[in-house]
Tab-separated table of C-alpha atoms in Angstrom:
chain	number	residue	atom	x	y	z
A	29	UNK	CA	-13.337	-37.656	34.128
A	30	UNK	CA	-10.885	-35.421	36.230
A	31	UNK	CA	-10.565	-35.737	40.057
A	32	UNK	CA	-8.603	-33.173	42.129
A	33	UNK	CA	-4.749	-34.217	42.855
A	34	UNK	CA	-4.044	-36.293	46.431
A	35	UNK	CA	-4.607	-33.677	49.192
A	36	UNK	CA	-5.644	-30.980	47.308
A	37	UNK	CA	-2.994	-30.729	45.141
A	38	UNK	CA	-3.460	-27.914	41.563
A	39	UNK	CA	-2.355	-31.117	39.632
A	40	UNK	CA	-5.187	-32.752	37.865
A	41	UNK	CA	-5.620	-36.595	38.504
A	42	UNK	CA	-6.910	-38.230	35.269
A	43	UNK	CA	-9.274	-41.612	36.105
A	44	UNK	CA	-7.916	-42.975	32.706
A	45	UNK	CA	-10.249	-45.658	32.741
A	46	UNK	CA	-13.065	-43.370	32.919
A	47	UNK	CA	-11.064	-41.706	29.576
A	48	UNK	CA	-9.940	-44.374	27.289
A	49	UNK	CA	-12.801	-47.045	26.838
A	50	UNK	CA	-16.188	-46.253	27.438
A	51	UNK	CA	-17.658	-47.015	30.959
A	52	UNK	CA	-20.501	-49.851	30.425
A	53	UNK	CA	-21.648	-49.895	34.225
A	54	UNK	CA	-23.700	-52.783	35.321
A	55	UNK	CA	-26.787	-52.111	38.120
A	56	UNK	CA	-29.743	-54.243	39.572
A	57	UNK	CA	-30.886	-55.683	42.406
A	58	UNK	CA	-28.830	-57.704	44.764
A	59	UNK	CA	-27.917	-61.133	43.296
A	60	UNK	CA	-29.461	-60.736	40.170
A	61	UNK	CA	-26.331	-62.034	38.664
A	62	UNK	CA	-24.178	-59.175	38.087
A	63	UNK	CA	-20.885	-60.272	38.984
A	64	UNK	CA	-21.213	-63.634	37.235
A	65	UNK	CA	-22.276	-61.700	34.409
A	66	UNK	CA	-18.734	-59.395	34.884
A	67	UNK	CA	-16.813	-62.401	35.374
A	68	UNK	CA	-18.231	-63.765	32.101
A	69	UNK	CA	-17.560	-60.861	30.009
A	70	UNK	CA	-14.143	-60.465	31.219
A	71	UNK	CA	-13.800	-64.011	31.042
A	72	UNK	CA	-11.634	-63.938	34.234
A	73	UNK	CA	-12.993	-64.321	37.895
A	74	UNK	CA	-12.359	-60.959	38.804
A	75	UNK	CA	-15.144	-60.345	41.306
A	76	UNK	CA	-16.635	-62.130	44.153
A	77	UNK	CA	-19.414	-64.677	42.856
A	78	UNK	CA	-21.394	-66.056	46.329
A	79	UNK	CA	-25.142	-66.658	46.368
A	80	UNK	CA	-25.463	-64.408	49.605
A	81	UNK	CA	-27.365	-61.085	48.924
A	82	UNK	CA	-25.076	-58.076	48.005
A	83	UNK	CA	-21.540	-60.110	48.005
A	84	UNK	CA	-20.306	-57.017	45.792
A	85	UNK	CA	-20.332	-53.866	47.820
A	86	UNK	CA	-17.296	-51.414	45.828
A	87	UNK	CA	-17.948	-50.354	42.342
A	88	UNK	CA	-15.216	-53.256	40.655
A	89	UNK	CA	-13.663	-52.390	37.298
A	90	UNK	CA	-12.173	-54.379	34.680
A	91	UNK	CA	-10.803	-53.646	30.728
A	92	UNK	CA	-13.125	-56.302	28.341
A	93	UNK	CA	-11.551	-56.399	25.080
A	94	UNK	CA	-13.569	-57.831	22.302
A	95	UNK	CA	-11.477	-58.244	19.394
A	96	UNK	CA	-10.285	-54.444	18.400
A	97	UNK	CA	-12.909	-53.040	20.758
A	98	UNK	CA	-12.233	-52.708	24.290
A	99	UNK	CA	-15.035	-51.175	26.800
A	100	UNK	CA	-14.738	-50.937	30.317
A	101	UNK	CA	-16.503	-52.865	32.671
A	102	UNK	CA	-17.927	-51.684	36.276
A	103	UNK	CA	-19.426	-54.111	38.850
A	104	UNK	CA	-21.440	-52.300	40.942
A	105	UNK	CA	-22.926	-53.215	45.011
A	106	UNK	CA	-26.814	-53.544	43.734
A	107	UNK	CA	-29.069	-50.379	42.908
A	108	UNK	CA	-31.200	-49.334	46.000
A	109	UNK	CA	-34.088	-46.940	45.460
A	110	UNK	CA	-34.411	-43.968	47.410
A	111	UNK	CA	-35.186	-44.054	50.646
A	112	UNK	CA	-32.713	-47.255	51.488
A	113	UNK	CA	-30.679	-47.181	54.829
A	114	UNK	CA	-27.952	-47.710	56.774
A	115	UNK	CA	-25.459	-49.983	54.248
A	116	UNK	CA	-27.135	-49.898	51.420
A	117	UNK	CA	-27.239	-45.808	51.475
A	118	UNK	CA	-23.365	-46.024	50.295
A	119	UNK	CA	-23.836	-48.565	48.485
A	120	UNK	CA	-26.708	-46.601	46.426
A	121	UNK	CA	-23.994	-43.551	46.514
A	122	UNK	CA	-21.270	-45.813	44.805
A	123	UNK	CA	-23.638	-47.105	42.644
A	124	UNK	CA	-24.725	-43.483	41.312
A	125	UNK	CA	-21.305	-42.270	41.086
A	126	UNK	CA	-20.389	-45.253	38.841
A	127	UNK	CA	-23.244	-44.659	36.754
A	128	UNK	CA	-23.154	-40.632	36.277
A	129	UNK	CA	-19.934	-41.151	33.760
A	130	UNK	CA	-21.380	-44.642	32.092
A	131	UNK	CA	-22.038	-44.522	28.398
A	132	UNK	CA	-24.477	-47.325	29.284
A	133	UNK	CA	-26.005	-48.842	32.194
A	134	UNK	CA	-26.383	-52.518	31.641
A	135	UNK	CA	-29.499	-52.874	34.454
A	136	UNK	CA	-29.558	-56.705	35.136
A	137	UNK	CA	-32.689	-58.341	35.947
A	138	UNK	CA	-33.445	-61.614	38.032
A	139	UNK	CA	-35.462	-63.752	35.273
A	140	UNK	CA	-35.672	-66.287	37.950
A	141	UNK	CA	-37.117	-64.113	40.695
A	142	UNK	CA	-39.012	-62.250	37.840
A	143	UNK	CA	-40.063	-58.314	37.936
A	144	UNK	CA	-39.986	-56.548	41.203
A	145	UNK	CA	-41.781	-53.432	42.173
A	146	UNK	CA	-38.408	-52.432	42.765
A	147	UNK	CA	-36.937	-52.740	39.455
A	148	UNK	CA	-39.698	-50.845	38.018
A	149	UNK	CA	-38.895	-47.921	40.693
A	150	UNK	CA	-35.057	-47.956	39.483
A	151	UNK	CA	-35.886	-48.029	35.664
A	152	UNK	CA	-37.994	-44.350	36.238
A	153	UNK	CA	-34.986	-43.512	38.680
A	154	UNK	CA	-32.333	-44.207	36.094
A	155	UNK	CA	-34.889	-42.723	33.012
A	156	UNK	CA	-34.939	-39.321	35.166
A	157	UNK	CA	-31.323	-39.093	35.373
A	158	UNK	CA	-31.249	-39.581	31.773
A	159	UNK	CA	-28.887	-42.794	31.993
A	160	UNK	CA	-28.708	-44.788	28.603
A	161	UNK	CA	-29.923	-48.097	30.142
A	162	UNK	CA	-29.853	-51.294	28.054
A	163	UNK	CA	-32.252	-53.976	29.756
A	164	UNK	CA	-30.621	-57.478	30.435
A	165	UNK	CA	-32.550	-60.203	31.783
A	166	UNK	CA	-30.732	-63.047	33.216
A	167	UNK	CA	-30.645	-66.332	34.297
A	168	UNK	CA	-32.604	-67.524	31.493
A	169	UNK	CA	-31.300	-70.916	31.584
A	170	UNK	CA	-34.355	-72.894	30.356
A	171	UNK	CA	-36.814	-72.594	27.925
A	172	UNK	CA	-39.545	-72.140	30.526
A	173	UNK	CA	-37.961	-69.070	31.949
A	174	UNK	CA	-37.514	-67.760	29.086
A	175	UNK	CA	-40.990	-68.142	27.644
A	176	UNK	CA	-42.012	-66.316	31.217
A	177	UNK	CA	-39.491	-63.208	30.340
A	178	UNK	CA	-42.378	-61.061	28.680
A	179	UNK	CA	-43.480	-59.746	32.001
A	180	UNK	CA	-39.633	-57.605	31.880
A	181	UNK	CA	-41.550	-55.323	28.763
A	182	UNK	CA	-43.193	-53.861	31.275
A	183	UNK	CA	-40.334	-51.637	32.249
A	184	UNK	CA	-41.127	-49.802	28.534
A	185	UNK	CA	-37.803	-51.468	27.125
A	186	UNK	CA	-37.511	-51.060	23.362
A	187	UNK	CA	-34.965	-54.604	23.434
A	188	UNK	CA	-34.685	-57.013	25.912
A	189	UNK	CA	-31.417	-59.061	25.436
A	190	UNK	CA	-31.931	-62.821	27.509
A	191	UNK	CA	-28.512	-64.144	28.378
A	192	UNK	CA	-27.601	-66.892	31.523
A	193	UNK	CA	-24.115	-65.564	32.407
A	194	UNK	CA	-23.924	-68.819	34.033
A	195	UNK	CA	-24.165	-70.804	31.047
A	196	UNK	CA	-22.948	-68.302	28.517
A	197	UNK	CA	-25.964	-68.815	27.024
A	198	UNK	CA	-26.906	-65.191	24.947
A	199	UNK	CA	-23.496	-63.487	25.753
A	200	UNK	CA	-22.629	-62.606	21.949
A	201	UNK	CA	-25.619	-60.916	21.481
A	202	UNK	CA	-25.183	-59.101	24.454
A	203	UNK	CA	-21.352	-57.857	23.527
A	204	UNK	CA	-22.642	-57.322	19.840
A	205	UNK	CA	-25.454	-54.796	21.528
A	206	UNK	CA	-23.152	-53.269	24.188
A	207	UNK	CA	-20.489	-52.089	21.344
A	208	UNK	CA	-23.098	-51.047	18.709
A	209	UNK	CA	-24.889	-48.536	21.908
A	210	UNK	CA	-21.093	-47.450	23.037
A	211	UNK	CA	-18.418	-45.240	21.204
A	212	UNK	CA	-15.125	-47.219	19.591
A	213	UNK	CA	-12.036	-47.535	21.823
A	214	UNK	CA	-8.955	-49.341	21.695
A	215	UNK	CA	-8.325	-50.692	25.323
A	216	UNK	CA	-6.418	-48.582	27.743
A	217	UNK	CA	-2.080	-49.464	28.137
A	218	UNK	CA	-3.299	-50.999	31.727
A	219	UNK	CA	0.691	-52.943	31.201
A	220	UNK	CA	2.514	-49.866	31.081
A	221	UNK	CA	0.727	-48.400	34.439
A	222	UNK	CA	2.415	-48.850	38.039
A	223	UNK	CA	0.310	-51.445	39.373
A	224	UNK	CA	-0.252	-50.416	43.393
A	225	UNK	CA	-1.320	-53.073	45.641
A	226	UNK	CA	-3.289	-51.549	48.798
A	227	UNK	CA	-3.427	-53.932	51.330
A	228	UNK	CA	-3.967	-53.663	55.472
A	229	UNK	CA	-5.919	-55.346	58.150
A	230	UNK	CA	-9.998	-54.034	58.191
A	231	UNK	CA	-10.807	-50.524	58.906
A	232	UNK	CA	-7.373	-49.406	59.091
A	233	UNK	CA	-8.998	-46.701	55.959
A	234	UNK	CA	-8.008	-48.775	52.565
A	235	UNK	CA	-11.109	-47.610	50.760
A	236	UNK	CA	-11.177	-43.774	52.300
A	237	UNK	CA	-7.194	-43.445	51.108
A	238	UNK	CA	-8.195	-44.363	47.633
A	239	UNK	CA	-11.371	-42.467	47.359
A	240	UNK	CA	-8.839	-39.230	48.668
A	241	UNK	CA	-6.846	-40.008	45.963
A	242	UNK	CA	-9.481	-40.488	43.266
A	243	UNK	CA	-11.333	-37.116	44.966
A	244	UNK	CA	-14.647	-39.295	44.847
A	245	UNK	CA	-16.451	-41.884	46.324
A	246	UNK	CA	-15.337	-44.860	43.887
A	247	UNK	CA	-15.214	-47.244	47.138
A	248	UNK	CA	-17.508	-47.830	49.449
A	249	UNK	CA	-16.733	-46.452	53.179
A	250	UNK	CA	-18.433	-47.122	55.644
A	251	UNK	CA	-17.949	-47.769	59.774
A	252	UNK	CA	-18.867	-51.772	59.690
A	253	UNK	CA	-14.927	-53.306	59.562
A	254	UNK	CA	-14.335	-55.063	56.712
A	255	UNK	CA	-17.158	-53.451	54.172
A	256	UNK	CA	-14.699	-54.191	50.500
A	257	UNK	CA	-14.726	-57.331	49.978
A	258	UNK	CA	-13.074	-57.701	46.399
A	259	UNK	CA	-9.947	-56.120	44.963
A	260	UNK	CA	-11.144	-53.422	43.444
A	261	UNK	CA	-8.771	-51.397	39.780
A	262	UNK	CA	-8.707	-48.125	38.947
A	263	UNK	CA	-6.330	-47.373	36.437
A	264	UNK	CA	-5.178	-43.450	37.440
A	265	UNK	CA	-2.898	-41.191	35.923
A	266	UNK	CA	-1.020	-38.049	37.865
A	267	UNK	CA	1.337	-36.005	36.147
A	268	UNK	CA	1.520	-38.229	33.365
A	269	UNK	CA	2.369	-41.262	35.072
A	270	UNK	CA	-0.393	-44.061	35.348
A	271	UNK	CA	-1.360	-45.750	38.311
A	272	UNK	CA	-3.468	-48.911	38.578
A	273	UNK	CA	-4.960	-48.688	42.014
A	274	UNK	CA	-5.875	-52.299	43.583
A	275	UNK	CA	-7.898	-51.675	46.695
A	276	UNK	CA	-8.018	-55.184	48.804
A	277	UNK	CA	-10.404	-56.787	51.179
A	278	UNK	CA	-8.822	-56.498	54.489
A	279	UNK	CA	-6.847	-59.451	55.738
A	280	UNK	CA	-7.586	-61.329	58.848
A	281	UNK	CA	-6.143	-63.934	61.072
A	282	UNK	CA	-7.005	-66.922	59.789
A	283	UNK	CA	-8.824	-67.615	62.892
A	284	UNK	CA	-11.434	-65.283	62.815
A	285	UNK	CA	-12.350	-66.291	58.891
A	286	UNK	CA	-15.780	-68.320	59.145
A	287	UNK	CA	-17.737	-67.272	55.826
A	288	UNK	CA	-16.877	-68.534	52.780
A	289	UNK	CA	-17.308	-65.176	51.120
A	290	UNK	CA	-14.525	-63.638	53.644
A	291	UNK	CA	-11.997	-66.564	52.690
A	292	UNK	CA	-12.710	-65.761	48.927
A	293	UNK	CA	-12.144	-61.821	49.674
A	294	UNK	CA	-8.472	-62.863	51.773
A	295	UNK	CA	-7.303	-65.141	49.158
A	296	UNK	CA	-8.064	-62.369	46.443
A	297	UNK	CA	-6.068	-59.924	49.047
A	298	UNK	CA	-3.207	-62.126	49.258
A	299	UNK	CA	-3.472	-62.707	45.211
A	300	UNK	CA	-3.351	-59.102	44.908
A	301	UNK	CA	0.342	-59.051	46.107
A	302	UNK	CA	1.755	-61.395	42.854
A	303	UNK	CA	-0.228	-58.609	40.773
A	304	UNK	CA	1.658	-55.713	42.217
A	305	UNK	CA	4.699	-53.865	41.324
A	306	UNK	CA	4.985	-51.537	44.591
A	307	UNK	CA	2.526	-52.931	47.702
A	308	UNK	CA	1.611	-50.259	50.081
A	309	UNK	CA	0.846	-51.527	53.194
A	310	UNK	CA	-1.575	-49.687	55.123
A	311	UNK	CA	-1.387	-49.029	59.124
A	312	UNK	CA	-3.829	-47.461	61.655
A	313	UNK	CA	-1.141	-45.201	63.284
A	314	UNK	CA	-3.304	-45.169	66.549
A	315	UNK	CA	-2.820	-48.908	66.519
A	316	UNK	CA	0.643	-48.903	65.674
A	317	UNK	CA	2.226	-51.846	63.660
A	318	UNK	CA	0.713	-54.959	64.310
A	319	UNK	CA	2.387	-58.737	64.352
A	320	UNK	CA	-0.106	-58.935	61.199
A	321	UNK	CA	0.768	-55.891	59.667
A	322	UNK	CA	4.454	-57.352	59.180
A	323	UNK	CA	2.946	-60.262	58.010
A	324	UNK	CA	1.741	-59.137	55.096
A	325	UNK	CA	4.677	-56.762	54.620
A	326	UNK	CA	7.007	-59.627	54.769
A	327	UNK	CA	4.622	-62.026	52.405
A	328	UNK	CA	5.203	-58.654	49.350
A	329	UNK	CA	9.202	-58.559	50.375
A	330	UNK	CA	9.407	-62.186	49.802
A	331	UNK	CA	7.725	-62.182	47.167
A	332	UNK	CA	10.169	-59.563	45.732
A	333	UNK	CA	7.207	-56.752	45.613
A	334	UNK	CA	8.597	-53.282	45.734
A	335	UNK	CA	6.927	-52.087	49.508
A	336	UNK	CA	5.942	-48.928	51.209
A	337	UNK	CA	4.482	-48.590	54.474
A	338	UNK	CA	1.946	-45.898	55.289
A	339	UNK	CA	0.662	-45.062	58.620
A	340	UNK	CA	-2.725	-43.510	57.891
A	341	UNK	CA	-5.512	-42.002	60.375
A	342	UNK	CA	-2.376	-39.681	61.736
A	343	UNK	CA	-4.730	-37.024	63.074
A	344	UNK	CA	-5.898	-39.214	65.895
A	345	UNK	CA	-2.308	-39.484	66.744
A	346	UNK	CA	0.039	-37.399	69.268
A	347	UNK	CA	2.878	-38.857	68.597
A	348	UNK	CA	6.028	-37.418	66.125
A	349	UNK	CA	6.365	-38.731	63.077
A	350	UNK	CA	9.701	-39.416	63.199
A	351	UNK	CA	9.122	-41.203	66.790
A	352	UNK	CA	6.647	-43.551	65.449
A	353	UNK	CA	8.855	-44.513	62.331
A	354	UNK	CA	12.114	-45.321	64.372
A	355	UNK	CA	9.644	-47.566	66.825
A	356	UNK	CA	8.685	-49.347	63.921
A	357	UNK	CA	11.603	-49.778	62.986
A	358	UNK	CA	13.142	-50.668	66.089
A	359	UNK	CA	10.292	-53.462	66.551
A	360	UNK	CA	10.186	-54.919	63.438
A	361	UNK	CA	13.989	-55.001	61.690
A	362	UNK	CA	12.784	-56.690	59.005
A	363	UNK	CA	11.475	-52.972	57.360
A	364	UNK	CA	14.464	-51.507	57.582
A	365	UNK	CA	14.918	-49.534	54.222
A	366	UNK	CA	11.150	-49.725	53.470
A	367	UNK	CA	9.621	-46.090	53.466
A	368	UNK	CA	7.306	-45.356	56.150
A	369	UNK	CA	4.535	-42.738	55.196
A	370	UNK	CA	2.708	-40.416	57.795
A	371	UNK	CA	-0.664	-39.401	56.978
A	372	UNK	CA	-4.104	-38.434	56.982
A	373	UNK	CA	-6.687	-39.873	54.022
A	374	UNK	CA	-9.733	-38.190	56.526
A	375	UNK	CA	-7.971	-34.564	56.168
A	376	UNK	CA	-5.526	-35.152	53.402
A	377	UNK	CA	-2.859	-34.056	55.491
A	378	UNK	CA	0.411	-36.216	53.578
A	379	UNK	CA	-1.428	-37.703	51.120
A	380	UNK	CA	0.550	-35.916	48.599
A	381	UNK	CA	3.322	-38.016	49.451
A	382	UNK	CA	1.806	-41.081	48.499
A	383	UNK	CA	2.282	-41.436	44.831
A	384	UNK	CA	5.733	-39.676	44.097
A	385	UNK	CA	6.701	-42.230	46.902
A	386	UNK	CA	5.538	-45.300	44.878
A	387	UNK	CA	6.709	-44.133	42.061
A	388	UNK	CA	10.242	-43.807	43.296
A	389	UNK	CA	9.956	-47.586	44.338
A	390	UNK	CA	8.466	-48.127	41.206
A	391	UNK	CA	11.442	-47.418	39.260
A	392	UNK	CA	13.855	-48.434	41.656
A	393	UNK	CA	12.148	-52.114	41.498
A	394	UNK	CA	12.775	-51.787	37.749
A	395	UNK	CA	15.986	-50.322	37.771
A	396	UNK	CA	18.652	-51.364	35.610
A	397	UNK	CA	22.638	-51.617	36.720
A	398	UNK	CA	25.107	-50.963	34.150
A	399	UNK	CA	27.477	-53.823	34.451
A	400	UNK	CA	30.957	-51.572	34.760
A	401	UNK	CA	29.541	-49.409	37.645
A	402	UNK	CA	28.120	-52.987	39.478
A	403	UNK	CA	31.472	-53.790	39.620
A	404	UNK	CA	32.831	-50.730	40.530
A	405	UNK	CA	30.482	-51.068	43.640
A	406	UNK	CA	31.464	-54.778	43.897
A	407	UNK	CA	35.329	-53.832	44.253
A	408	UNK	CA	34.867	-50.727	46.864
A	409	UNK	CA	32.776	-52.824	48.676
A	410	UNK	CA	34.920	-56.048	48.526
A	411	UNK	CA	38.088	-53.729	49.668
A	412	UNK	CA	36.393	-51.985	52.363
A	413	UNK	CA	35.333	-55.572	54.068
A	414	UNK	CA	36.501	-59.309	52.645
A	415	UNK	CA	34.557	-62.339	53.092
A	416	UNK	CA	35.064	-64.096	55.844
A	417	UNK	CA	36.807	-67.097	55.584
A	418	UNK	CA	35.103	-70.389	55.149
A	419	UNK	CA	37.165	-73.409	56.049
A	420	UNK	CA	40.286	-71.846	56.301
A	421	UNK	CA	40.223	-70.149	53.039
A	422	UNK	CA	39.027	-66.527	52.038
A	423	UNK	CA	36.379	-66.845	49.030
A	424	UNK	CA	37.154	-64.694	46.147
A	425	UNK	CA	34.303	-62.666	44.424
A	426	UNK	CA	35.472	-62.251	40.485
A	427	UNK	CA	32.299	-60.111	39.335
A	428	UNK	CA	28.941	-59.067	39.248
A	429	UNK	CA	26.149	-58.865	36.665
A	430	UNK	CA	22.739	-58.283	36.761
A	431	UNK	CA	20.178	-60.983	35.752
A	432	UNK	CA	16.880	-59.790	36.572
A	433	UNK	CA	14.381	-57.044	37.615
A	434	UNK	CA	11.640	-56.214	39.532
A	435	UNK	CA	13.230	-56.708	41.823
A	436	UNK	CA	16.863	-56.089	40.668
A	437	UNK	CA	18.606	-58.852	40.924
A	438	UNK	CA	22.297	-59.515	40.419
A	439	UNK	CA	24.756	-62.684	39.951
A	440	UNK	CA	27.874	-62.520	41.782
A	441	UNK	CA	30.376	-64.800	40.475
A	442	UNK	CA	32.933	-66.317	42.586
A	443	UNK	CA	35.316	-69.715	43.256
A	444	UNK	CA	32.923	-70.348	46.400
A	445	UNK	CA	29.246	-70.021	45.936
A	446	UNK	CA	28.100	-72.397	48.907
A	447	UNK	CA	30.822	-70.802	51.165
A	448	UNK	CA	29.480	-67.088	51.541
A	449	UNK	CA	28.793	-66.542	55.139
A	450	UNK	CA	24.933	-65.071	55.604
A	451	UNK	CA	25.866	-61.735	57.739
A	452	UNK	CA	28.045	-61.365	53.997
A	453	UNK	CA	25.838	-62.012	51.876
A	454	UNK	CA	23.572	-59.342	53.753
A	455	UNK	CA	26.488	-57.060	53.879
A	456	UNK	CA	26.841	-57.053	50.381
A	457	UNK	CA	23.125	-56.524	49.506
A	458	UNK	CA	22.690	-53.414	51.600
A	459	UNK	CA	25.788	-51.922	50.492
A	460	UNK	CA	25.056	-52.648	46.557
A	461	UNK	CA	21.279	-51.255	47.364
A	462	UNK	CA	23.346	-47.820	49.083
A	463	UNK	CA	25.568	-47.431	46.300
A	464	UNK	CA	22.440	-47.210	43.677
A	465	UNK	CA	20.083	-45.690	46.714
A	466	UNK	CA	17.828	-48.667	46.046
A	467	UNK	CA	15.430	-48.240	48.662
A	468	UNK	CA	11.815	-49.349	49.407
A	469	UNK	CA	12.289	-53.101	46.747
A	470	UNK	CA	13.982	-55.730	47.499
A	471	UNK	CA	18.182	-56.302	45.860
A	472	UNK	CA	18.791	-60.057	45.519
A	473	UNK	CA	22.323	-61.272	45.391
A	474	UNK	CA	22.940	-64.306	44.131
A	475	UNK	CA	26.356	-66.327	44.319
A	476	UNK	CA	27.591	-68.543	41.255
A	477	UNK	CA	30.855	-70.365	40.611
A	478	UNK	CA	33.205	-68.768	37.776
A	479	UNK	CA	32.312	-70.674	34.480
């Protein structure tokens, strides 16, 4: 599958999950299990599991390896029949986009609720569009229900497969039927991609800046705040760099969080910052920053995530771009450094920014200091402004070396560690991060006495 480039752009943007393993999509009715039956075949908790009807809304995506086989999985928001409304139009839309490129559809049936007029109306829907649908009846966790699953022939199914994805119970057959219907793969090099965080409030346009870099519908948008729930991968490739795309619930003051399904979706949003290399913070720019916009920008930096900040939904605003970066910047210190993106995901307008930006984070969050030209750095920087003295006596800094990345990190060695005034030790990292033009990741200094 091939989507067109950010904004428009002549270079073609590869979905490389949609390339690598085959795309086993699963569909059904609202809770008839599907995401407990993702979670099980990933064997991670990956997606939202909550009893309450159509928890999953975004088509979620996950690599399932199964010894040298690898397929990948997609979670989908439920499969309306025609003629649904209002939500459950986009989520039908996702739904069918997700299943166009499957080399199966896994259709997952409630065994507990038993056949529904409206699973028979999606299996002639799904024969029509000439999906290859494999017929999985679940919940099947006693051996009454599963004496009552004959009724499920009825959709014309050559093989039923009966699992609980509960229990486990049935979930080898299952994986041995999915890989004998699907082509061989190895799985996808998901560790050597650029994992990309996406994280903002609700509604500041998440969802509609992925789909404009994807150049389809792969999440759901739609006008009610707060419509993704999970944190939703994509693994995407541009230019021959890969990108795996997290897409995050949005996250909001703890105060307004009542359902149990919206504290689920938050944690997974906050989780989603340890699983990122670059975390692009997303801004409504006719809102401006927010108090909880630098929240979660200062949660990534601490966490030594590489950061970007992006100011999306610029159309609706009048304001210059360089105005509105140097008031953020003036209001909230803490970014200074951190790239701050302009642009539109509505119209595309600076969209093509996006990546090459994250991937110059990327690498500086990776980078690697050769130990002669740290110290080089050390010494200019040293000579151009000593330590302060600490207790009448000047500390001495002997040398530098660095002991870690992403984020760089270096050890400075000296006859003082504990006696390094903090304006210093500030001084030092900004003037280290200059000299190497780290910029948008944090540079931790760390002080050690001379072995």
């Amino acid at each position: 599958m091939t989507a067109t480039a950010a904004g428009g752009d002549d270079a073609a943007a590869t979905i490389v999950a949609g390339a690598a393993p085959p795309r086993v999509v699963l569909v059904g009715r609202p809770n008839a299990g599907k995401s407990t039956l993702f979670n099980r075949l990933l064997r991670r908790r990956k997606a939202l599991v909550d009893p309450t009807p159509g928890v999953t809304r975004d088509a979620n995506e996950g690599v399932a390896v199964f010894g040298d086989r690898a397929v990948l999985l997609v979670d989908t928001g439920g499969f309306e029949a025609e003629g649904a409304a209002g939500l459950d139009v986009a989520v039908r839309a996702c739904s069918l986009g997700a299943i166009a490129d499957a080399a199966l559809v896994v259709y997952v049936l409630d065994g507990k609720a038993g056949l529904s007029a409206a699973d028979e109306a999606a299996a002639r829907e799904l024969r029509r569009r000439g999906a290859p649908v494999l017929f999985v009846v679940n919940k099947l966790d006693s051996p009454r229900r599963e004496a009552g699953a004959g009724e499920f022939y009825r959709l014309g199914a050559a093989d039923l497969i009966s699992v609980s994805a509960e229990h486990g119970h049935g979930i080898p057959d299952l994986i041995e039927t999915i890989l004998a219907r699907v082509p061989a793969a190895a799985a996808p090099g998901e560790s050597t991609a650029i994992r990309v965080g996406i994280i903002g409030r609700p509604n500041v346009g998440k969802s509609s800046l992925v789909n404009r870099l994807l150049g389809y519908a792969r999440t759901l948008v739609h006008e009610t705040a707060g419509t993704t729930r999970d944190a939703v991968d994509t693994l995407l490739e541009v230019g021959g760099t890969r990108y795996l795309l997290i897409d995050t619930a949005g996250i909001r003051r703890r105060v307004r969080i009542h359902e149990r399904v919206e504290k689920f979706a938050a944690a997974k949003a906050l989780e989603t910052v340890g699983r990122a290399d670059v975390v692009v913070v997303v801004l409504d720019a006719s809102e401006g920053a927010t108090d909880q916009d630098m929240r979660i920008a200062s949660r990534a930096w601490e966490e030594g995530r590489g950061l970007l900040v992006v100011a999306n939904k610029w159309d609706l605003q009048r304001t210059a771009a360089k105005t509105f970066v140097d008031d953020v910047r003036v209001h909230y210190p803490s970014l200074t450094g951190v790239p701050v993106l302009t642009l539109s995901a509505r119209t595309g307008a600076g969209v093509d920014a996006l990546l090459p930006a994250v991937k110059r984070i990327a690498a500086a969050h990776a980078i690697e200091l050769r130990t002669p030209r740290l110290n080089e750095v050390l010494a200019a920087v040293v000579r151009a402004k000593e330590p302060p003295l600490a207790h009448g006596r000047r500390p001495k800094l002997f040398y530098a070396t660095q002991v870690g990345r992403r984020p760089p990190t270096i050890a400075i060695f000296t006859n003082a560690p504990t006696a390094i005034h903090p304006s210093y030790h500030r001084y030092l990292q900004k003037q280290i991060a200059a000299a190497f033009r780290v910029t948008g990741t944090p540079l931790r200094v760390q002080f050690r006495g001379r072995r």
